[in-house]
PDB file of C-alpha atoms in Angstrom:
ATOM      1  CA  MET A   1      93.187  77.737  43.126  1.00 42.00           C
ATOM      2  CA  VAL A   2      93.531  79.370  46.545  1.00 42.00           C
ATOM      3  CA  ARG A   3      92.692  83.069  46.548  1.00 44.00           C
ATOM      4  CA  GLN A   4      95.629  85.275  47.455  1.00 45.00           C
ATOM      5  CA  PRO A   5      95.162  88.193  49.882  1.00 45.00           C
ATOM      6  CA  GLU A   6      95.889  91.528  48.275  1.00 53.00           C
ATOM      7  CA  HIS A   7      98.781  92.223  50.660  1.00 67.00           C
ATOM      8  CA  VAL A   8     100.745  89.089  49.720  1.00 76.00           C
ATOM      9  CA  ALA A   9     104.179  90.004  48.360  1.00 84.00           C
ATOM     10  CA  PRO A  10     104.832  89.140  44.694  1.00 90.00           C
ATOM     11  CA  TYR A  11     107.455  86.471  45.512  1.00 89.00           C
ATOM     12  CA  ARG A  12     105.039  84.773  47.919  1.00 86.00           C
ATOM     13  CA  ARG A  13     102.151  84.960  45.445  1.00 91.00           C
ATOM     14  CA  ILE A  14     104.242  83.308  42.707  1.00 93.00           C
ATOM     15  CA  ALA A  15     105.614  80.700  45.110  1.00 90.00           C
ATOM     16  CA  ASN A  16     102.095  79.866  46.312  1.00 89.00           C
ATOM     17  CA  ALA A  17     100.925  79.416  42.720  1.00 93.00           C
ATOM     18  CA  LEU A  18     103.729  76.939  42.045  1.00 93.00           C
ATOM     19  CA  ILE A  19     103.001  75.097  45.304  1.00 89.00           C
ATOM     20  CA  GLU A  20      99.365  74.749  44.277  1.00 90.00           C
ATOM     21  CA  LYS A  21     100.487  73.211  40.970  1.00 91.00           C
ATOM     22  CA  ILE A  22     102.609  70.694  42.883  1.00 87.00           C
ATOM     23  CA  LYS A  23      99.756  69.867  45.254  1.00 83.00           C
ATOM     24  CA  SER A  24      97.280  69.444  42.401  1.00 84.00           C
ATOM     25  CA  GLY A  25      99.618  67.204  40.427  1.00 83.00           C
ATOM     26  CA  ASP A  26     100.098  69.634  37.561  1.00 90.00           C
ATOM     27  CA  LEU A  27     103.755  69.506  38.541  1.00 91.00           C
ATOM     28  CA  GLN A  28     104.930  65.993  39.370  1.00 88.00           C
ATOM     29  CA  PRO A  29     107.973  64.837  41.376  1.00 86.00           C
ATOM     30  CA  GLY A  30     111.024  65.292  39.175  1.00 88.00           C
ATOM     31  CA  ASP A  31     109.434  67.956  36.962  1.00 92.00           C
ATOM     32  CA  ARG A  32     111.563  71.007  36.248  1.00 93.00           C
ATOM     33  CA  ILE A  33     110.608  74.296  37.909  1.00 94.00           C
ATOM     34  CA  PRO A  34     111.044  77.503  35.855  1.00 94.00           C
ATOM     35  CA  SER A  35     114.486  79.020  36.298  1.00 93.00           C
ATOM     36  CA  SER A  36     115.068  82.385  37.904  1.00 92.00           C
ATOM     37  CA  THR A  37     115.477  83.927  34.441  1.00 93.00           C
ATOM     38  CA  ALA A  38     112.288  82.301  33.159  1.00 94.00           C
ATOM     39  CA  LEU A  39     110.358  83.545  36.185  1.00 94.00           C
ATOM     40  CA  MET A  40     111.685  87.069  35.642  1.00 95.00           C
ATOM     41  CA  LYS A  41     110.396  87.106  32.059  1.00 94.00           C
ATOM     42  CA  ALA A  42     107.083  85.331  32.704  1.00 94.00           C
ATOM     43  CA  GLU A  43     106.142  87.308  35.806  1.00 94.00           C
ATOM     44  CA  SER A  44     107.848  90.629  35.014  1.00 94.00           C
ATOM     45  CA  ILE A  45     109.743  90.577  38.290  1.00 93.00           C
ATOM     46  CA  SER A  46     113.271  91.421  39.374  1.00 93.00           C
ATOM     47  CA  THR A  47     116.197  89.077  39.798  1.00 91.00           C
ATOM     48  CA  ALA A  48     115.929  89.385  43.579  1.00 90.00           C
ATOM     49  CA  THR A  49     112.220  88.533  43.540  1.00 92.00           C
ATOM     50  CA  SER A  50     112.663  85.477  41.329  1.00 92.00           C
ATOM     51  CA  ALA A  51     115.487  84.279  43.589  1.00 90.00           C
ATOM     52  CA  ARG A  52     113.186  84.617  46.609  1.00 88.00           C
ATOM     53  CA  VAL A  53     110.519  82.519  44.865  1.00 91.00           C
ATOM     54  CA  LEU A  54     112.922  79.629  44.430  1.00 90.00           C
ATOM     55  CA  GLY A  55     114.306  80.159  47.913  1.00 85.00           C
ATOM     56  CA  VAL A  56     110.842  79.787  49.419  1.00 82.00           C
ATOM     57  CA  LEU A  57     110.197  76.573  47.495  1.00 87.00           C
ATOM     58  CA  ARG A  58     113.518  75.094  48.633  1.00 84.00           C
ATOM     59  CA  ASP A  59     113.107  76.233  52.234  1.00 71.00           C
ATOM     60  CA  GLU A  60     109.618  74.737  52.518  1.00 73.00           C
ATOM     61  CA  GLY A  61     110.725  71.424  51.004  1.00 75.00           C
ATOM     62  CA  TRP A  62     108.946  71.551  47.654  1.00 84.00           C
ATOM     63  CA  ILE A  63     111.955  71.569  45.319  1.00 86.00           C
ATOM     64  CA  ASP A  64     115.612  70.643  45.083  1.00 85.00           C
ATOM     65  CA  THR A  65     118.117  72.681  43.084  1.00 85.00           C
ATOM     66  CA  VAL A  66     120.927  70.860  41.289  1.00 85.00           C
ATOM     67  CA  PRO A  67     123.851  73.138  40.320  1.00 84.00           C
ATOM     68  CA  GLY A  68     124.201  73.329  36.570  1.00 85.00           C
ATOM     69  CA  ARG A  69     120.886  71.559  35.941  1.00 89.00           C
ATOM     70  CA  GLY A  70     118.112  73.603  37.541  1.00 90.00           C
ATOM     71  CA  SER A  71     115.347  73.149  40.112  1.00 91.00           C
ATOM     72  CA  PHE A  72     113.037  70.137  40.277  1.00 91.00           C
ATOM     73  CA  VAL A  73     109.972  69.136  42.271  1.00 90.00           C
ATOM     74  CA  ARG A  74     111.203  67.137  45.228  1.00 81.00           C
ATOM     75  CA  THR A  75     110.566  63.441  44.793  1.00 67.00           C
ATOM     76  CA  GLN A  76     110.022  62.802  48.480  1.00 54.00           C
ATOM     77  CA  ALA A  77     107.142  64.587  50.123  1.00 49.00           C
ATOM     78  CA  PRO A  78     107.014  66.002  53.654  1.00 50.00           C
ATOM     79  CA  LEU A  79     105.845  63.656  56.385  1.00 52.00           C
ATOM     80  CA  THR A  80     102.354  63.459  57.818  1.00 51.00           C
ATOM     81  CA  GLN A  81     102.519  62.896  61.562  1.00 51.00           C
ATOM     82  CA  GLY A  82     100.054  61.430  64.013  1.00 51.00           C
ATOM     83  CA  ALA A  83      98.831  64.857  65.045  1.00 50.00           C
ATOM     84  CA  SER A  84      98.059  65.683  61.412  1.00 56.00           C
ATOM     85  CA  ARG A  85      96.345  62.354  60.782  1.00 53.00           C
ATOM     86  CA  ILE A  86      94.112  62.561  63.844  1.00 51.00           C
ATOM     87  CA  GLY A  87      93.014  66.025  62.732  1.00 53.00           C
ATOM     88  CA  MET A  88      92.155  64.647  59.304  1.00 46.00           C
ATOM     89  CA  VAL A  89      90.077  61.875  60.893  1.00 48.00           C
ATOM     90  CA  ARG A  90      88.255  64.304  63.193  1.00 47.00           C
ATOM     91  CA  GLN A  91      87.274  66.297  60.098  1.00 47.00           C
ATOM     92  CA  GLY A  92      85.750  63.207  58.507  1.00 52.00           C
ATOM     93  CA  GLY A  93      88.716  62.211  56.371  1.00 50.00           C
ATOM     94  CA  SER A  94      90.503  58.894  56.056  1.00 48.00           C
ATOM     95  CA  GLY A  95      93.754  60.093  57.586  1.00 52.00           C
ATOM     96  CA  LEU A  96      95.578  59.631  54.279  1.00 54.00           C
ATOM     97  CA  LEU A  97      96.980  62.280  51.964  1.00 53.00           C
ATOM     98  CA  ASP A  98      95.941  62.455  48.321  1.00 55.00           C
ATOM     99  CA  GLY A  99      97.771  59.697  46.478  1.00 64.00           C
ATOM    100  CA  GLU A 100      98.918  58.033  49.692  1.00 72.00           C
ATOM    101  CA  THR A 101      98.200  54.361  50.357  1.00 85.00           C
ATOM    102  CA  VAL A 102      98.508  52.148  53.424  1.00 84.00           C
ATOM    103  CA  GLU A 103      99.282  48.435  53.393  1.00 91.00           C
ATOM    104  CA  PHE A 104      98.689  45.968  56.232  1.00 94.00           C
ATOM    105  CA  VAL A 105     101.912  44.146  57.133  1.00 95.00           C
ATOM    106  CA  GLU A 106     101.165  42.031  60.199  1.00 96.00           C
ATOM    107  CA  ALA A 107      99.376  41.775  63.535  1.00 97.00           C
ATOM    108  CA  HIS A 108     100.089  39.515  66.483  1.00 97.00           C
ATOM    109  CA  THR A 109     100.318  39.207  70.252  1.00 98.00           C
ATOM    110  CA  GLU A 110     103.709  39.582  71.899  1.00 97.00           C
ATOM    111  CA  GLN A 111     105.227  40.312  75.282  1.00 97.00           C
ATOM    112  CA  ALA A 112     105.609  43.981  76.112  1.00 95.00           C
ATOM    113  CA  SER A 113     109.101  45.426  75.971  1.00 94.00           C
ATOM    114  CA  GLN A 114     110.139  48.024  78.544  1.00 91.00           C
ATOM    115  CA  GLU A 115     109.383  50.820  76.062  1.00 92.00           C
ATOM    116  CA  VAL A 116     105.892  49.535  75.238  1.00 93.00           C
ATOM    117  CA  ALA A 117     105.106  48.622  78.855  1.00 93.00           C
ATOM    118  CA  ASP A 118     105.966  52.118  80.064  1.00 92.00           C
ATOM    119  CA  ALA A 119     103.830  53.709  77.334  1.00 92.00           C
ATOM    120  CA  LEU A 120     100.757  51.521  77.917  1.00 92.00           C
ATOM    121  CA  GLY A 121     100.989  51.335  81.697  1.00 89.00           C
ATOM    122  CA  VAL A 122     101.481  47.559  81.881  1.00 89.00           C
ATOM    123  CA  GLU A 123     104.223  45.303  83.203  1.00 90.00           C
ATOM    124  CA  VAL A 124     107.177  44.169  81.108  1.00 91.00           C
ATOM    125  CA  GLY A 125     106.274  40.789  79.638  1.00 94.00           C
ATOM    126  CA  ASP A 126     102.503  41.362  79.717  1.00 95.00           C
ATOM    127  CA  ASP A 127     100.641  40.439  76.552  1.00 97.00           C
ATOM    128  CA  VAL A 128     100.151  43.324  74.127  1.00 98.00           C
ATOM    129  CA  VAL A 129      98.883  43.297  70.553  1.00 98.00           C
ATOM    130  CA  LEU A 130     100.622  45.049  67.685  1.00 97.00           C
ATOM    131  CA  ARG A 131      99.440  46.081  64.255  1.00 97.00           C
ATOM    132  CA  ARG A 132     101.983  47.119  61.600  1.00 97.00           C
ATOM    133  CA  ARG A 133     101.314  49.107  58.424  1.00 94.00           C
ATOM    134  CA  ARG A 134     103.397  50.523  55.612  1.00 94.00           C
ATOM    135  CA  TYR A 135     102.579  53.889  54.024  1.00 88.00           C
ATOM    136  CA  ALA A 136     103.611  54.847  50.493  1.00 88.00           C
ATOM    137  CA  ASP A 137     103.162  57.743  48.103  1.00 81.00           C
ATOM    138  CA  ALA A 138     104.385  58.693  44.653  1.00 74.00           C
ATOM    139  CA  ALA A 139     107.968  58.696  45.921  1.00 75.00           C
ATOM    140  CA  GLY A 140     107.754  55.176  47.342  1.00 84.00           C
ATOM    141  CA  VAL A 141     107.598  53.823  50.892  1.00 89.00           C
ATOM    142  CA  SER A 142     107.434  56.717  53.328  1.00 88.00           C
ATOM    143  CA  VAL A 143     106.987  55.129  56.747  1.00 91.00           C
ATOM    144  CA  VAL A 144     106.553  51.818  58.541  1.00 95.00           C
ATOM    145  CA  SER A 145     104.217  52.312  61.487  1.00 94.00           C
ATOM    146  CA  THR A 146     103.604  49.925  64.386  1.00 97.00           C
ATOM    147  CA  THR A 147     100.838  50.414  66.957  1.00 97.00           C
ATOM    148  CA  TRP A 148     100.516  48.549  70.245  1.00 98.00           C
ATOM    149  CA  VAL A 149      97.426  48.256  72.455  1.00 97.00           C
ATOM    150  CA  THR A 150      96.835  46.193  75.569  1.00 97.00           C
ATOM    151  CA  ALA A 151      95.407  42.695  75.168  1.00 97.00           C
ATOM    152  CA  ALA A 152      92.280  43.820  77.016  1.00 97.00           C
ATOM    153  CA  LEU A 153      91.674  46.683  74.598  1.00 97.00           C
ATOM    154  CA  ALA A 154      92.466  44.512  71.561  1.00 97.00           C
ATOM    155  CA  ALA A 155      89.642  42.182  72.624  1.00 97.00           C
ATOM    156  CA  GLU A 156      87.235  45.086  71.952  1.00 97.00           C
ATOM    157  CA  LEU A 157      88.757  45.805  68.532  1.00 96.00           C
ATOM    158  CA  PRO A 158      87.943  42.836  66.275  1.00 95.00           C
ATOM    159  CA  ALA A 159      89.375  44.423  63.127  1.00 95.00           C
ATOM    160  CA  PHE A 160      92.660  45.422  64.761  1.00 95.00           C
ATOM    161  CA  THR A 161      94.351  42.111  63.984  1.00 95.00           C
ATOM    162  CA  GLU A 162      92.647  41.517  60.634  1.00 94.00           C
ATOM    163  CA  PRO A 163      94.427  42.101  57.312  1.00 92.00           C
ATOM    164  CA  GLY A 164      93.285  45.125  55.378  1.00 84.00           C
ATOM    165  CA  LYS A 165      92.463  48.673  56.247  1.00 83.00           C
ATOM    166  CA  LEU A 166      90.723  49.579  59.506  1.00 86.00           C
ATOM    167  CA  PRO A 167      87.355  51.364  59.262  1.00 82.00           C
ATOM    168  CA  LYS A 168      89.234  54.451  60.499  1.00 80.00           C
ATOM    169  CA  MET A 169      92.707  55.278  61.723  1.00 83.00           C
ATOM    170  CA  THR A 170      93.424  53.433  64.987  1.00 89.00           C
ATOM    171  CA  MET A 171      92.445  56.315  67.278  1.00 86.00           C
ATOM    172  CA  GLY A 172      89.122  56.764  65.459  1.00 87.00           C
ATOM    173  CA  TYR A 173      88.427  53.037  65.505  1.00 92.00           C
ATOM    174  CA  ILE A 174      89.111  52.852  69.265  1.00 94.00           C
ATOM    175  CA  GLU A 175      86.745  55.747  69.866  1.00 93.00           C
ATOM    176  CA  ASP A 176      83.955  54.197  67.794  1.00 93.00           C
ATOM    177  CA  GLN A 177      84.302  50.778  69.425  1.00 95.00           C
ATOM    178  CA  THR A 178      84.833  51.816  73.036  1.00 96.00           C
ATOM    179  CA  GLY A 179      83.918  55.468  73.479  1.00 94.00           C
ATOM    180  CA  ARG A 180      87.487  56.174  74.613  1.00 94.00           C
ATOM    181  CA  LYS A 181      88.403  59.386  72.828  1.00 91.00           C
ATOM    182  CA  ALA A 182      92.042  60.357  72.315  1.00 89.00           C
ATOM    183  CA  SER A 183      92.362  63.578  74.292  1.00 89.00           C
ATOM    184  CA  GLN A 184      96.107  64.003  74.682  1.00 89.00           C
ATOM    185  CA  GLN A 185      99.129  63.055  72.623  1.00 89.00           C
ATOM    186  CA  ARG A 186     102.828  62.904  73.398  1.00 89.00           C
ATOM    187  CA  GLU A 187     104.970  62.931  70.255  1.00 89.00           C
ATOM    188  CA  THR A 188     108.720  62.326  70.423  1.00 89.00           C
ATOM    189  CA  HIS A 189     111.200  62.760  67.565  1.00 89.00           C
ATOM    190  CA  SER A 190     114.631  61.186  67.542  1.00 90.00           C
ATOM    191  CA  VAL A 191     117.181  59.581  65.248  1.00 91.00           C
ATOM    192  CA  GLY A 192     117.168  55.817  65.686  1.00 93.00           C
ATOM    193  CA  SER A 193     118.728  52.669  64.245  1.00 95.00           C
ATOM    194  CA  VAL A 194     116.295  50.748  62.037  1.00 96.00           C
ATOM    195  CA  PRO A 195     115.447  47.387  63.699  1.00 96.00           C
ATOM    196  CA  GLU A 196     115.986  44.152  61.790  1.00 96.00           C
ATOM    197  CA  ASP A 197     112.247  43.441  61.532  1.00 95.00           C
ATOM    198  CA  ILE A 198     111.526  46.910  60.104  1.00 96.00           C
ATOM    199  CA  ALA A 199     114.386  47.227  57.602  1.00 96.00           C
ATOM    200  CA  PRO A 200     112.935  44.973  54.851  1.00 95.00           C
ATOM    201  CA  GLN A 201     109.625  46.841  54.906  1.00 94.00           C
ATOM    202  CA  LEU A 202     111.314  50.254  54.867  1.00 93.00           C
ATOM    203  CA  GLY A 203     113.781  49.301  52.150  1.00 92.00           C
ATOM    204  CA  THR A 204     116.849  50.044  54.281  1.00 93.00           C
ATOM    205  CA  GLU A 205     119.571  48.095  56.033  1.00 94.00           C
ATOM    206  CA  ALA A 206     119.179  47.174  59.691  1.00 96.00           C
ATOM    207  CA  GLY A 207     121.049  49.735  61.770  1.00 95.00           C
ATOM    208  CA  ASP A 208     120.642  52.591  59.289  1.00 94.00           C
ATOM    209  CA  LYS A 209     119.971  55.907  61.008  1.00 93.00           C
ATOM    210  CA  VAL A 210     116.547  57.389  60.198  1.00 92.00           C
ATOM    211  CA  LEU A 211     113.888  59.526  61.815  1.00 90.00           C
ATOM    212  CA  LYS A 212     111.942  57.722  64.536  1.00 93.00           C
ATOM    213  CA  VAL A 213     108.692  59.266  65.753  1.00 90.00           C
ATOM    214  CA  THR A 214     106.743  57.861  68.688  1.00 93.00           C
ATOM    215  CA  ASN A 215     103.182  58.746  69.640  1.00 92.00           C
ATOM    216  CA  ARG A 216     101.456  57.919  72.921  1.00 92.00           C
ATOM    217  CA  TYR A 217      97.729  58.648  73.197  1.00 93.00           C
ATOM    218  CA  VAL A 218      95.604  58.819  76.328  1.00 91.00           C
ATOM    219  CA  ASP A 219      91.812  59.007  76.615  1.00 91.00           C
ATOM    220  CA  GLN A 220      89.519  61.476  78.338  1.00 91.00           C
ATOM    221  CA  ASP A 221      90.220  59.752  81.675  1.00 88.00           C
ATOM    222  CA  GLY A 222      93.973  59.979  81.283  1.00 86.00           C
ATOM    223  CA  GLU A 223      94.387  56.257  80.537  1.00 90.00           C
ATOM    224  CA  PRO A 224      96.735  55.147  77.727  1.00 91.00           C
ATOM    225  CA  THR A 225      94.961  53.867  74.618  1.00 95.00           C
ATOM    226  CA  GLU A 226      97.751  53.213  72.125  1.00 96.00           C
ATOM    227  CA  TYR A 227     101.441  53.572  71.523  1.00 95.00           C
ATOM    228  CA  ALA A 228     102.892  53.897  68.031  1.00 95.00           C
ATOM    229  CA  VAL A 229     106.393  53.949  66.586  1.00 96.00           C
ATOM    230  CA  ASP A 230     106.952  55.280  63.072  1.00 93.00           C
ATOM    231  CA  TRP A 231     110.190  54.626  61.194  1.00 95.00           C
ATOM    232  CA  HIS A 232     110.543  57.085  58.314  1.00 91.00           C
ATOM    233  CA  ALA A 233     112.329  56.388  55.055  1.00 90.00           C
ATOM    234  CA  PRO A 234     115.682  58.119  54.460  1.00 87.00           C
ATOM    235  CA  GLY A 235     115.450  61.509  52.802  1.00 77.00           C
ATOM    236  CA  ARG A 236     112.019  62.395  54.175  1.00 74.00           C
ATOM    237  CA  SER A 237     111.570  65.777  55.836  1.00 68.00           C
ATOM    238  CA  LEU A 238     109.369  66.960  58.679  1.00 67.00           C
ATOM    239  CA  VAL A 239     107.720  70.323  58.131  1.00 62.00           C
ATOM    240  CA  ALA A 240     105.744  72.101  60.848  1.00 60.00           C
ATOM    241  CA  GLU A 241     104.227  75.498  60.256  1.00 57.00           C
ATOM    242  CA  GLY A 242     102.035  77.704  62.430  1.00 58.00           C
ATOM    243  CA  PRO A 243     101.650  81.123  64.018  1.00 65.00           C
ATOM    244  CA  VAL A 244     104.290  82.452  66.388  1.00 68.00           C
ATOM    245  CA  GLU A 245     102.701  82.782  69.819  1.00 57.00           C
TER     246      GLU A 245
END
């Protein structure tokens, strides 16, 4: 259990305790959260305070409230983006959340589209190599992720086109194999139409509108190393939290 600073307001303290139970698995997706009345009695707090507890949990994406039924742990977890995953790798982790799995889908050489060519600094039609994975958690498939590298770089990455999990996330594997360290990232969020080759893996229909996140990484010399496009399953949410500068 995370220690709570003494100055934390009661509603925040209670909300944090419930969040910790969700994170630890004590409360599973679909489990009922105590009602406002139950929180009032159990925690000896006011109606306003108990309402704020539930409001925090809804606002931060941990629960959904169904009128007439109550509040339940959200069945679809927040997203983990490239920036989060690279931080996890740098700290010695696998780049996966607890309970999250990744499945190899395919890898092959293809001709660069305009989008991929611009990101990798090559000409349209040049050979590039893609690797596609599918991430899933307790709520099901969360994202289908495709990474492209140049053919020249792929030649230095023997495991990139092999089935199964890479020794590290792509950026960590590139660094280990080549010494090219990801030093800058450009992340773009948009709503896009699911392509026909992605839809079966994501469990949607081609053309459905979902969150599309692209990531372009460059090394310490300013040269592109990889370009990735993530298509996120419907109903997923993106949560970013940090200090106000």
